XYZ file of C-alpha atoms in Angstrom:
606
model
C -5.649 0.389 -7.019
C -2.241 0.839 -4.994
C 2.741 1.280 -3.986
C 4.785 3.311 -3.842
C 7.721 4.959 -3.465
C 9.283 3.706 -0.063
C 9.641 7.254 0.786
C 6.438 9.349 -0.638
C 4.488 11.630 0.808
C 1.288 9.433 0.133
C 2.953 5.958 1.558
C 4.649 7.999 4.433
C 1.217 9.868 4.880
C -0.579 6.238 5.940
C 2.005 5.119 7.980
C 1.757 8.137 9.931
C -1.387 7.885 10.381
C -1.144 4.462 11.934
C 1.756 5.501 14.064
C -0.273 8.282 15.429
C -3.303 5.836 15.424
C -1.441 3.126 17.394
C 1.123 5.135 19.375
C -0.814 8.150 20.892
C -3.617 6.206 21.960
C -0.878 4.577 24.281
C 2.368 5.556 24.562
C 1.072 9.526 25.231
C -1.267 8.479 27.624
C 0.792 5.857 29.437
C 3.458 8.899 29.794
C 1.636 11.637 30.925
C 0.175 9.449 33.417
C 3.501 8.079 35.051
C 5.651 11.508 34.521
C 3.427 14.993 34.559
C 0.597 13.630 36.514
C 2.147 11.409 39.677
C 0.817 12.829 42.423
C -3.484 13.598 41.417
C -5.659 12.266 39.225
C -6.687 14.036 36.153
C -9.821 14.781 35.257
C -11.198 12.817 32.044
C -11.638 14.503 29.163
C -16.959 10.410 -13.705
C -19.014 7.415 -14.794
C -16.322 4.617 -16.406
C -14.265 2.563 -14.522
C -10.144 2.973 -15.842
C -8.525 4.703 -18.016
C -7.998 8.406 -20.203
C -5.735 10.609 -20.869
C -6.230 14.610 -21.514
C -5.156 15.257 -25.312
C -1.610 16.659 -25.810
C -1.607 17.583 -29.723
C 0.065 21.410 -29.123
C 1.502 23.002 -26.418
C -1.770 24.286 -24.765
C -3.341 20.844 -24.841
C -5.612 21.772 -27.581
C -6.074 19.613 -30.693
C -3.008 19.823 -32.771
C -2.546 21.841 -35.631
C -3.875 20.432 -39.039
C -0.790 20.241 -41.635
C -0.556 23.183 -44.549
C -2.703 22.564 -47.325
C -2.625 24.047 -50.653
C -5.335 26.668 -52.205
C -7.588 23.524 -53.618
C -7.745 22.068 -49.904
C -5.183 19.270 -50.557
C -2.424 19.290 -47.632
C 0.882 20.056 -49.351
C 3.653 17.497 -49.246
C 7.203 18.030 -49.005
C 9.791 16.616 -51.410
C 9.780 12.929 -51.610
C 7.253 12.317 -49.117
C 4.620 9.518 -49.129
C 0.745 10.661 -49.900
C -1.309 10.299 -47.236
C -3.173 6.520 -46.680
C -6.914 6.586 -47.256
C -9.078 7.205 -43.719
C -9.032 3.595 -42.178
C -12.377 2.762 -40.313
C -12.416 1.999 -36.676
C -11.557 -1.522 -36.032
C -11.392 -3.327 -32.148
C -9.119 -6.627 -32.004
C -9.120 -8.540 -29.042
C -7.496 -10.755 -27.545
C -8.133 -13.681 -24.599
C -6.093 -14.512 -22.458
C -5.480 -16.857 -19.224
C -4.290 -13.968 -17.124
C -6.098 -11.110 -18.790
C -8.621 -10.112 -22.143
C -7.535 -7.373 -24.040
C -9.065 -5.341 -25.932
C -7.462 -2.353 -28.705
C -8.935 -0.170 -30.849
C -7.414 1.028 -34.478
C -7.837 4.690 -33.528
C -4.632 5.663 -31.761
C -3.723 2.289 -32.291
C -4.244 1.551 -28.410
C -5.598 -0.037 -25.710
C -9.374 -0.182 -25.004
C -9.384 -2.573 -22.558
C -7.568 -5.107 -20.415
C -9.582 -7.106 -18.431
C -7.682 -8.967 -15.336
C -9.139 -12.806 -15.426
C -9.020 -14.671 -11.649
C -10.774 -15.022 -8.461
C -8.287 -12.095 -7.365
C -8.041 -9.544 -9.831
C -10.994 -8.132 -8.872
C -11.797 -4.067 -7.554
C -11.305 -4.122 -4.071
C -14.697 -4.762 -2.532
C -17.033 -2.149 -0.486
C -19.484 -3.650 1.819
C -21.798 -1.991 4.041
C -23.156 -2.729 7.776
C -26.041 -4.300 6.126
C -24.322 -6.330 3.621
C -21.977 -7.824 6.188
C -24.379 -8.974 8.725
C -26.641 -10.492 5.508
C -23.206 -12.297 4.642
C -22.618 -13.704 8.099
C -25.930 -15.224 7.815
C -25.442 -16.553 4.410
C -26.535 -14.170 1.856
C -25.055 -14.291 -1.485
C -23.845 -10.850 -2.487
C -22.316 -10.530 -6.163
C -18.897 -9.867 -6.464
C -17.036 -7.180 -7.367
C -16.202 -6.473 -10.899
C -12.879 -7.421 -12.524
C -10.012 -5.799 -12.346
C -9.589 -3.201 -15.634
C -6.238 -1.742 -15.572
C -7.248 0.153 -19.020
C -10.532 2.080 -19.833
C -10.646 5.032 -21.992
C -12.131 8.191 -21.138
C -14.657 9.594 -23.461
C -13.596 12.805 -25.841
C -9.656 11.680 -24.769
C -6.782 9.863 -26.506
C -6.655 6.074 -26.312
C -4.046 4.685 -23.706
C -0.959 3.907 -25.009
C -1.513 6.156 -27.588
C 0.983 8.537 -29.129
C 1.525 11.901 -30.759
C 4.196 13.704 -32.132
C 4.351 17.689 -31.621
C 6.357 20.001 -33.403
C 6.226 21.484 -37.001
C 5.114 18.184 -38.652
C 2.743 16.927 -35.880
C 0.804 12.958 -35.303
C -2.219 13.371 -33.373
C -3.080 11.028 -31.356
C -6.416 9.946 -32.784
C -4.708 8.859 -36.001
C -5.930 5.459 -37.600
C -3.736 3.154 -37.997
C -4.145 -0.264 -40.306
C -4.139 -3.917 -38.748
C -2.127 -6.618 -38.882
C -2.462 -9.495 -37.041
C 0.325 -11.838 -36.693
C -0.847 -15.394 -34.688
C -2.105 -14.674 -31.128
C 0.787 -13.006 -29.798
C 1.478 -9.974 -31.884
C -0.750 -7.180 -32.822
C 1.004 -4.672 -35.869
C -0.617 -1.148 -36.327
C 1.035 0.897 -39.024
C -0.449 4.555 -40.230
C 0.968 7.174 -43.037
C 0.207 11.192 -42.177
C 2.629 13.974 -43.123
C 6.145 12.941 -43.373
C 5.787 10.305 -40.773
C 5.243 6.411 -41.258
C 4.538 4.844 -37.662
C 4.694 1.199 -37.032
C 3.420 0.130 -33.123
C 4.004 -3.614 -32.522
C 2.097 -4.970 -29.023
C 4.037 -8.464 -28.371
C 2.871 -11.447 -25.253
C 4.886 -13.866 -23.708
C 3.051 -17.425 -23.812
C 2.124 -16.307 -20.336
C 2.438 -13.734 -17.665
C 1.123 -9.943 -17.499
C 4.357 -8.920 -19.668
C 4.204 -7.283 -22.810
C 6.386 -5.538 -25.161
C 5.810 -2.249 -27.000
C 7.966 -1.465 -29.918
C 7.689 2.362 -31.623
C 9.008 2.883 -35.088
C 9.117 6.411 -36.740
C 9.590 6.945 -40.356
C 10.456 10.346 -41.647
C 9.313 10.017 -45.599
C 10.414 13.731 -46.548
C 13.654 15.028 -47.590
C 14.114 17.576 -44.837
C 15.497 16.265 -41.184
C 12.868 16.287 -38.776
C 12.783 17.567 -35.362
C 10.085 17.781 -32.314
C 8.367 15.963 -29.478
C 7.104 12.076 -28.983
C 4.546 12.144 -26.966
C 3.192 8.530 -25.527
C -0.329 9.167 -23.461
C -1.512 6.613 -20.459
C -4.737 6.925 -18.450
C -7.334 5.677 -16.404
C -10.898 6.893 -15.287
C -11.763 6.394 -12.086
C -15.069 4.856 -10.723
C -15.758 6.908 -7.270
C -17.811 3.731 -6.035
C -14.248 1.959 -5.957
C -12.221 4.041 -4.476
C -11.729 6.219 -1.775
C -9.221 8.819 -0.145
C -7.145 7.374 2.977
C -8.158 9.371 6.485
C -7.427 8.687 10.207
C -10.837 6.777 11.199
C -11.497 5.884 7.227
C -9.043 3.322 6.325
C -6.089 2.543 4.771
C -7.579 4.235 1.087
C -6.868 2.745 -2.347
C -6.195 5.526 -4.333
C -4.991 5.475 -8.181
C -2.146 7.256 -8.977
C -0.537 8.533 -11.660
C 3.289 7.721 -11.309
C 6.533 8.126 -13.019
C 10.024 7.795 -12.001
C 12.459 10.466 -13.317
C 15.916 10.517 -12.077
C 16.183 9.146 -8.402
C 13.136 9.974 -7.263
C 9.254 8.114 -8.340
C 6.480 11.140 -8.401
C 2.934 10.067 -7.776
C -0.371 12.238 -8.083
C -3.859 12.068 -6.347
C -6.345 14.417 -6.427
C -5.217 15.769 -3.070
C -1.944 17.120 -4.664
C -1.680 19.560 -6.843
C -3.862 18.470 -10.875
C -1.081 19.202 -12.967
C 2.859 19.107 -12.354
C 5.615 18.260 -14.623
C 9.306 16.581 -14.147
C 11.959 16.067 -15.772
C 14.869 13.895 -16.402
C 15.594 10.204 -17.202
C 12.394 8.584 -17.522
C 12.752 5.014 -15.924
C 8.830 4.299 -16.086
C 5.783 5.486 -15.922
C 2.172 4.733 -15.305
C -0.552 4.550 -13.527
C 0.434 2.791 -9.598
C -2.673 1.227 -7.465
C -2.708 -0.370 -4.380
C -2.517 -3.992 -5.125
C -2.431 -3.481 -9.151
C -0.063 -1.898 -11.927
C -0.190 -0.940 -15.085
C 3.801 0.716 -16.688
C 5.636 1.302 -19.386
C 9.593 1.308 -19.307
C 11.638 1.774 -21.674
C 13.794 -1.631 -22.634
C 17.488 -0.338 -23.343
C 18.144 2.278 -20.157
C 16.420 5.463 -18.872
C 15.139 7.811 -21.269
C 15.402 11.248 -21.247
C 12.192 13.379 -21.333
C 9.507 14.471 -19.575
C 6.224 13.459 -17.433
C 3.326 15.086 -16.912
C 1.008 14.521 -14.547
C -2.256 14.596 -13.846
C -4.769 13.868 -11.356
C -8.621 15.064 -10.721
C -11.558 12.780 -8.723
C -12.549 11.018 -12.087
C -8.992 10.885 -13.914
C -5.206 10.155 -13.552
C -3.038 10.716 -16.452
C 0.261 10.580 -17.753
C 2.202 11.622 -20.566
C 5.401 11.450 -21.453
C 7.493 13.153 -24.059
C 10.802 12.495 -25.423
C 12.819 14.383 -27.620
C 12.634 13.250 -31.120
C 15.262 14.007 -34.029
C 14.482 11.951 -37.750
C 16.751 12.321 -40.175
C 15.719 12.494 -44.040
C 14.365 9.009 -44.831
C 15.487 7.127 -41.455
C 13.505 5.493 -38.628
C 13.895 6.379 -35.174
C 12.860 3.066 -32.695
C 12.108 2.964 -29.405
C 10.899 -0.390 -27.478
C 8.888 -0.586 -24.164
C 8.768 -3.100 -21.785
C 5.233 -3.441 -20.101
C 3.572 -4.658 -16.811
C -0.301 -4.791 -16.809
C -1.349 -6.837 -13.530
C -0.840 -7.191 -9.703
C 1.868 -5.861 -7.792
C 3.685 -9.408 -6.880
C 7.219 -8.401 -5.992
C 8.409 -12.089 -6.734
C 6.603 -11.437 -10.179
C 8.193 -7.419 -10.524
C 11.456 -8.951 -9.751
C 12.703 -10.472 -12.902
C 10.442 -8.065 -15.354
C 12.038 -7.908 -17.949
C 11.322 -11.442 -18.692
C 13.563 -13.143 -21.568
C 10.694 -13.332 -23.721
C 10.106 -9.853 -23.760
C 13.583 -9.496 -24.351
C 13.717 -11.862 -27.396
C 10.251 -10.048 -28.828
C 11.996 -6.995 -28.943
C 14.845 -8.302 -30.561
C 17.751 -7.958 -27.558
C 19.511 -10.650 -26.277
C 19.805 -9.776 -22.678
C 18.436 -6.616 -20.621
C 20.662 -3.495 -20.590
C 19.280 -2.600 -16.991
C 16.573 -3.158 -14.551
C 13.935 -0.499 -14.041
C 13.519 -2.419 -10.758
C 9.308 -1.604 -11.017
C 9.261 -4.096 -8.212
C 10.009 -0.920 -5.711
C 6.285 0.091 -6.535
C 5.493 -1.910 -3.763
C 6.206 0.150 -0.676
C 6.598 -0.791 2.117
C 8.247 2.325 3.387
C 10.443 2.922 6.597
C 9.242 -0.808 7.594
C 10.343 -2.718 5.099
C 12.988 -4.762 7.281
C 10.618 -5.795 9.656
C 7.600 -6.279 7.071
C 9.762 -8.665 4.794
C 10.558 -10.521 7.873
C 6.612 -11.095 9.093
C 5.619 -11.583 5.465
C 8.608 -14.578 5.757
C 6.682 -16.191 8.700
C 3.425 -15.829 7.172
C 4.160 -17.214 3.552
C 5.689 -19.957 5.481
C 2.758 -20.671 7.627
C 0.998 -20.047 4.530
C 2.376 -22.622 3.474
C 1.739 -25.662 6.141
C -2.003 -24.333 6.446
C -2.851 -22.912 3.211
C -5.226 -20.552 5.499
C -3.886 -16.506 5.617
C -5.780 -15.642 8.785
C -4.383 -19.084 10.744
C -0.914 -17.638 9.473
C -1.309 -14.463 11.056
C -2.824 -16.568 14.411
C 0.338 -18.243 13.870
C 2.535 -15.447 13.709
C 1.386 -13.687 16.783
C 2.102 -16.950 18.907
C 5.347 -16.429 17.175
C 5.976 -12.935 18.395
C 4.703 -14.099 21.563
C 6.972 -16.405 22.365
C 9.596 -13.875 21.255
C 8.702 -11.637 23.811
C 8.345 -13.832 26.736
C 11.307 -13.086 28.783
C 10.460 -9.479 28.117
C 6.788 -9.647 29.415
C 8.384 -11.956 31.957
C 10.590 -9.586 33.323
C 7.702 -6.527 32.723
C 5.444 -8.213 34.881
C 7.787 -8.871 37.474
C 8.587 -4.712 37.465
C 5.041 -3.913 37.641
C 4.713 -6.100 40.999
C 7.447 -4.476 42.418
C 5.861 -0.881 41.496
C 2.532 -1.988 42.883
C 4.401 -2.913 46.454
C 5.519 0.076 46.610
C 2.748 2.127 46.012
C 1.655 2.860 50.042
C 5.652 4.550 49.917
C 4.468 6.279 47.133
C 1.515 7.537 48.404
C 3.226 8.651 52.084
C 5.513 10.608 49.439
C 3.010 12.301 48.008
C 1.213 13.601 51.515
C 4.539 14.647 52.780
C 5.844 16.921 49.888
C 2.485 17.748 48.796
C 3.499 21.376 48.244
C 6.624 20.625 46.905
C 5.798 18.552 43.575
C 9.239 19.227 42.289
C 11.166 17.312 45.650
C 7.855 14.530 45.400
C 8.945 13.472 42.072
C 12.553 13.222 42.962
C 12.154 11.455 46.019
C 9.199 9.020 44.381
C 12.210 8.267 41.569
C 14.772 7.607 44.012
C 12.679 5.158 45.461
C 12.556 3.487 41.926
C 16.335 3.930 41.917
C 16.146 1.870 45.207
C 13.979 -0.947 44.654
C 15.541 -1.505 40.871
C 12.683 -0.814 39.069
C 11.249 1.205 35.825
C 7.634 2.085 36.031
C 6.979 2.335 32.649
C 8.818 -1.716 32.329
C 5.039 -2.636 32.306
C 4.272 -0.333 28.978
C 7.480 -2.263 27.115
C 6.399 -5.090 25.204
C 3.081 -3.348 24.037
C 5.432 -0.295 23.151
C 7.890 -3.082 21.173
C 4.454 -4.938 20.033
C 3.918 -1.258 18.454
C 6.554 -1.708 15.179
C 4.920 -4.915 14.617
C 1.418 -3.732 14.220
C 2.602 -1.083 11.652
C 4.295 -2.986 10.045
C 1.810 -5.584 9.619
C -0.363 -2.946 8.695
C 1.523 -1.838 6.165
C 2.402 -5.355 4.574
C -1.276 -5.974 4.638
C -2.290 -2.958 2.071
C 0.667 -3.484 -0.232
C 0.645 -7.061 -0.082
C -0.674 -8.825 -3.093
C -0.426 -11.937 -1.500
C -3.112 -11.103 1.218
C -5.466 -9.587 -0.975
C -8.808 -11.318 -1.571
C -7.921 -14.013 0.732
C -9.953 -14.912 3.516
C -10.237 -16.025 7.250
C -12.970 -18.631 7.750
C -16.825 -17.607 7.062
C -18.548 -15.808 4.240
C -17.303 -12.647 6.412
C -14.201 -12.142 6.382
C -13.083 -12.916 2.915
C -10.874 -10.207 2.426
C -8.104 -10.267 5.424
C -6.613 -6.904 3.479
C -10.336 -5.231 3.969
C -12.250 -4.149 6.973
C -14.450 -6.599 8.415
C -18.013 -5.208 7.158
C -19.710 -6.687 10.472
C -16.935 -4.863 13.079
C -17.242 -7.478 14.941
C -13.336 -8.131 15.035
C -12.425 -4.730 16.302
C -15.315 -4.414 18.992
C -13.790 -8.014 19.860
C -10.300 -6.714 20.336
C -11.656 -3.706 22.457
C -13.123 -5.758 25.241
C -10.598 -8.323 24.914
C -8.155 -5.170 25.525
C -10.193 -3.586 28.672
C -9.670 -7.229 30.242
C -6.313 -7.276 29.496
C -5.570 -4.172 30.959
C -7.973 -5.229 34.396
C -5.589 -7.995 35.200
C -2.169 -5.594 34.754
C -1.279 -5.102 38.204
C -2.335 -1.029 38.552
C 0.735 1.240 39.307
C -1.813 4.311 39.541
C -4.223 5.467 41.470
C -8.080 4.808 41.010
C -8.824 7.927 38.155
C -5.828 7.357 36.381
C -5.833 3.354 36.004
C -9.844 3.842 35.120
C -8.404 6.068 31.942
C -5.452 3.632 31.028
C -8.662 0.642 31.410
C -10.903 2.197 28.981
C -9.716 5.509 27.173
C -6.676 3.220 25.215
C -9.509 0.498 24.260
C -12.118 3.056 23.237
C -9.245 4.660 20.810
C -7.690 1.734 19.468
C -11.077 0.393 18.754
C -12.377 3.264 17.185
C -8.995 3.410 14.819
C -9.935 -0.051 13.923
C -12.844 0.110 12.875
C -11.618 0.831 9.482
C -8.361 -0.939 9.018
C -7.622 -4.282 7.639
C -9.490 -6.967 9.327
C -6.198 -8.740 9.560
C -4.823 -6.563 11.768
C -7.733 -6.805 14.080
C -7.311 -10.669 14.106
C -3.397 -10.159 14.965
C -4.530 -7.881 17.879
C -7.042 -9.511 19.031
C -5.139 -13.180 18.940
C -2.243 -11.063 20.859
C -4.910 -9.918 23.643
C -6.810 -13.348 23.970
C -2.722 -14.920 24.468
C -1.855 -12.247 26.750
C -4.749 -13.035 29.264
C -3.526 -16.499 29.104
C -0.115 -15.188 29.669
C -0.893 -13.007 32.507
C -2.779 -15.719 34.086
C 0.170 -17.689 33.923
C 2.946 -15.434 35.096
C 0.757 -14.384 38.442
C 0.032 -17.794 39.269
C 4.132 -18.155 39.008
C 5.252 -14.664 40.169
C 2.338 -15.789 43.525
C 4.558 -19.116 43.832
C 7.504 -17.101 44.291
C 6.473 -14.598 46.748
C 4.897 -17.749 48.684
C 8.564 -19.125 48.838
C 10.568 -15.588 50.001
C 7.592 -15.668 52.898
C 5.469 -12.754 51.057
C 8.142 -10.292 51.567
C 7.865 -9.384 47.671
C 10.200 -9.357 44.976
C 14.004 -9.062 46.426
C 14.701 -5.918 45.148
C 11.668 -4.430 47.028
C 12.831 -5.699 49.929
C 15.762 -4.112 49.988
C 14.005 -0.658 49.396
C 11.668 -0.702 52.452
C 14.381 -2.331 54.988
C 12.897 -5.602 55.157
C 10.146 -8.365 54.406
C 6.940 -7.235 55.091
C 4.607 -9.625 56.538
């Protein structure tokens, strides 16, 4: 599923969308109405589930080219090189583990399959309208499948498997022999050409680590030159996942990713299928939205090459670094490996020491810092902070949708003084509204002197007509950014609110009954704002922005619904409140209005 690079096109391409979803649907409307528009009303108006890789053997992506043989049909070896090992059948190992079952297959010595184990790692569930409402009336539905971070794809090499191009080439299909050493380390060694390969899969006692150790024997008297190719894949099931879009949700894409130089490149099937980059390879792999599954290499960044790939049923990537084998020497090159969720407090200290001690180092030479997957883009100050406050709340109620109830009274309380003073602003606008209006009759035809004169008499009485749009304008940052900690947030993921319903806080809610919810609550909200407009206008302001956000909504996470629609339900309360205190105050000036009014119109006015 999905991460990112805080600053790709994919990850910027969401948050613009709920920028545009969230802003327009206010801030455009509340502006045209207050600046251009003072003075009239306007009118309204491919079958498996994870994994495969194309085949690389020669440069056209054809099969590679069989070695010379002699006239009898015998391939020719060089001087000093070791006879080819008899055709090894097909063997699968696997291997069971607490946090995953793995499974590897002898032919490209490479992974088959690796199987996420927990109540978590599981494909992000789709739910109809159907299969919600049957929920919220207590129909069992079966769950998702597991999470599979590695499934080949038919007629393709093996993930994880390699080749080597060039005069003496390895294809990737090669068989390799098994050797199994205890439960934690997995040897496949093969003979073909001038090459001896040795792969070596090691596991921490626990954890979604592994390491990944290449050896390269060149058995023939001649130095070797040309290409090491290592291929990683995934089909992709359409039925679990889908493209992100305006009214359609946040998406959870696959992509195929690999960072090379400064800069992480992803691919969908909306980019371009094919595109190559080059440069120190830091890791690569294939990036979803709450899972992971890279390679990196152990001792510093690489240089080479990535490939990329991406078509509806497929992402790919493979990688090729330059390989030079002297006569009778072994060329080694180690891999770290991540196959799991996208934890940042799990990223973080990857490499572990135990992958460090499998592949024979004593400490790590640098961090490939694969924890930046996890994007959370031009927000990430302000998401860290509410994912702080929620962890923490977290914490005390061990519920995820009473933390994010408990962060908006938070953010709330923050903004009191603000909506304090807002509301106090949009009182004195609404006194001086017959002003206004005896503004607008007398410089009818003159809209350019109307709007200076109906500004000076905001200059006079102190006040900003658009104070009443500022703390939904600040609330604005926070709902994006929510948003975006929600769908990159393994933490979230797959937990619930309370009912059968809502078990997915990162997920729609299947019933809509949370968004529809937050639209009236948001049409009520808006009836008690004192109206600074006239009739046409405030009727657009009380039901155009609810219709929009609501319609937005419909698709997004249904824990973003529950923070807006805690926010609205609070500020009814709030507003409530504040009149009863701001009517209290008037009462004690004798009605004559805020002070500043006052002033403006020569007087109290009884």
């Amino acid at each position: 599923m999905l991460p990112d690079d805080p600053l790709s096109p994919q990850s910027n391409d969401s948050q613009k969308r709920m920028l545009t979803a969230l802003g327009v649907s206010f801030a455009a409307i509340t502006i045209y109405m207050m600046f251009l528009a003072p003075s009239a009303p306007p009118a309204p108006e491919a079958g498996t589930a994870d994994a495969g890789v194309a085949a690389v053997g020669s440069p056209d992506g054809g099969t590679p080219a069989a070695p010379p043989s002699s006239p009898g049909g015998t391939p020719e070896l060089a001087a000093g090189q070791s006879p080819p090992e008899p055709e090894a059948p097909v063997r699968t190992l696997e291997r069971s583990r607490q946090e995953a079952k793995y499974s590897f297959s002898s032919e490209g010595a490479a992974f088959a399959s690796a199987v996420l184990q927990g109540p978590k790692m599981r494909e992000q569930q789709s739910l109809s309208i159907a299969e919600g409402y049957k929920e919220l009336f207590g129909a069992e539905l079966l769950p998702p499948p597991q999470m599979n971070l590695v499934q080949p794809v038919p007629g393709q090499p093996m993930p994880l498997s390699i080749s080597i191009e060039g005069t003496a080439p390895l294809p990737a299909n090669a068989r390799y022999q098994v050797q199994e050493e205890g439960e934690g380390t997995v040897i496949f060694t093969t003979r073909r050409g001038p090459w001896e390969v040795m792969k070596r899969l090691d596991w921490p006692q626990a954890g979604h680590e592994l390491t990944y150790t290449v050896q390269v024997r060149n058995t023939s008297s001649q130095p070797l030159t040309g290409e090491l190719r290592m291929h990683h894949n995934r089909a992709i099931d359409p039925n679990f996942e889908h493209a992100p879009s305006f009214f359609g949700g946040v998406g959870n894409q696959s992509r195929a990713a690999c960072h090379v130089g400064d800069e992480l490149h992803k691919r969908v099937p909306e980019d371009e299928a094919t595109e190559t980059f080059s440069g120190p390879v830091h890791y690569f792999g294939i990036d979803q939205q709450y899972f992971l599954s890279m390679l990196y290499p152990l001792e510093a960044p690489r240089e080479g090459h990535c490939v990329l790939t991406a078509t509806p049923t497929v992402r790919q990537v493979a990688v090729g670094f330059p390989l030079t084998v002297g006569a009778g020497e072994t060329v080694t090159m180690r891999f770290g490996g991540w196959f799991g969720p996208k934890d940042p407090d799990l990223l973080k200290p990857v490499p572990s020491q135990d992958v460090l001690r499998a592949a024979g180092m004593a400490s790590a030479a640098w961090d490939p810092t694969i924890e930046e997957t996890v994007d959370f883009g031009i927000w990430a100050v302000i998401c860290k902070l509410l994912l702080f406050f929620m962890k923490w709340f977290h914490a005390v109620t061990g519920n995820w949708g009473v933390a994010i109830i408990l962060l908006t009274v938070l953010v709330k309380l923050v903004l009191l003084p603000l909506t304090y003073k807002s509301m106090v602003g949009m009182e004195a606008v609404k006194e001086l509204q017959p002003q206004m209006e005896a503004l607008r009759k007398k410089f009818a035809d003159d809209r350019e002197r109307m709007n200076m004169e109906v500004m000076k008499l905001y200059q006079q009485a102190k006040v900003n007509p658009l104070g009443g749009c500022l703390p939904l304008l600040i609330q604005m940052p926070v709902w994006i950014a929510l948003f975006t900690a929600l769908r990159n947030s393994f933490d979230i993921y797959w937990e619930p609110f309370f009912g059968p319903v809502w078990r997915d806080l990162t997920y729609k809610d299947p019933t809509y009954l949370l968004p529809l919810a937050l639209g009236v609550s948001m049409i009520i909200t808006q009836k008690m704002q004192p109206q600074m407009m006239d009739a046409a206008q405030a009727r657009i302001m009380i039901w155009v922005m609810p219709i929009i956000f609501t319609l937005t909504l419909l698709q997004y996470p249904a824990g973003l619904s529950l923070y807006i629609f805690t926010n609205n339900l609070l500020s009814i309360g709030q507003q409530w409140g504040l009149r009863k205190w701001l009517d209290h105050q008037k009462q004690k000036r004798g009605g004559g209005g805020t002070p500043a009014v006052a002033a403006a119109t020569g007087g109290k006015r009884k």
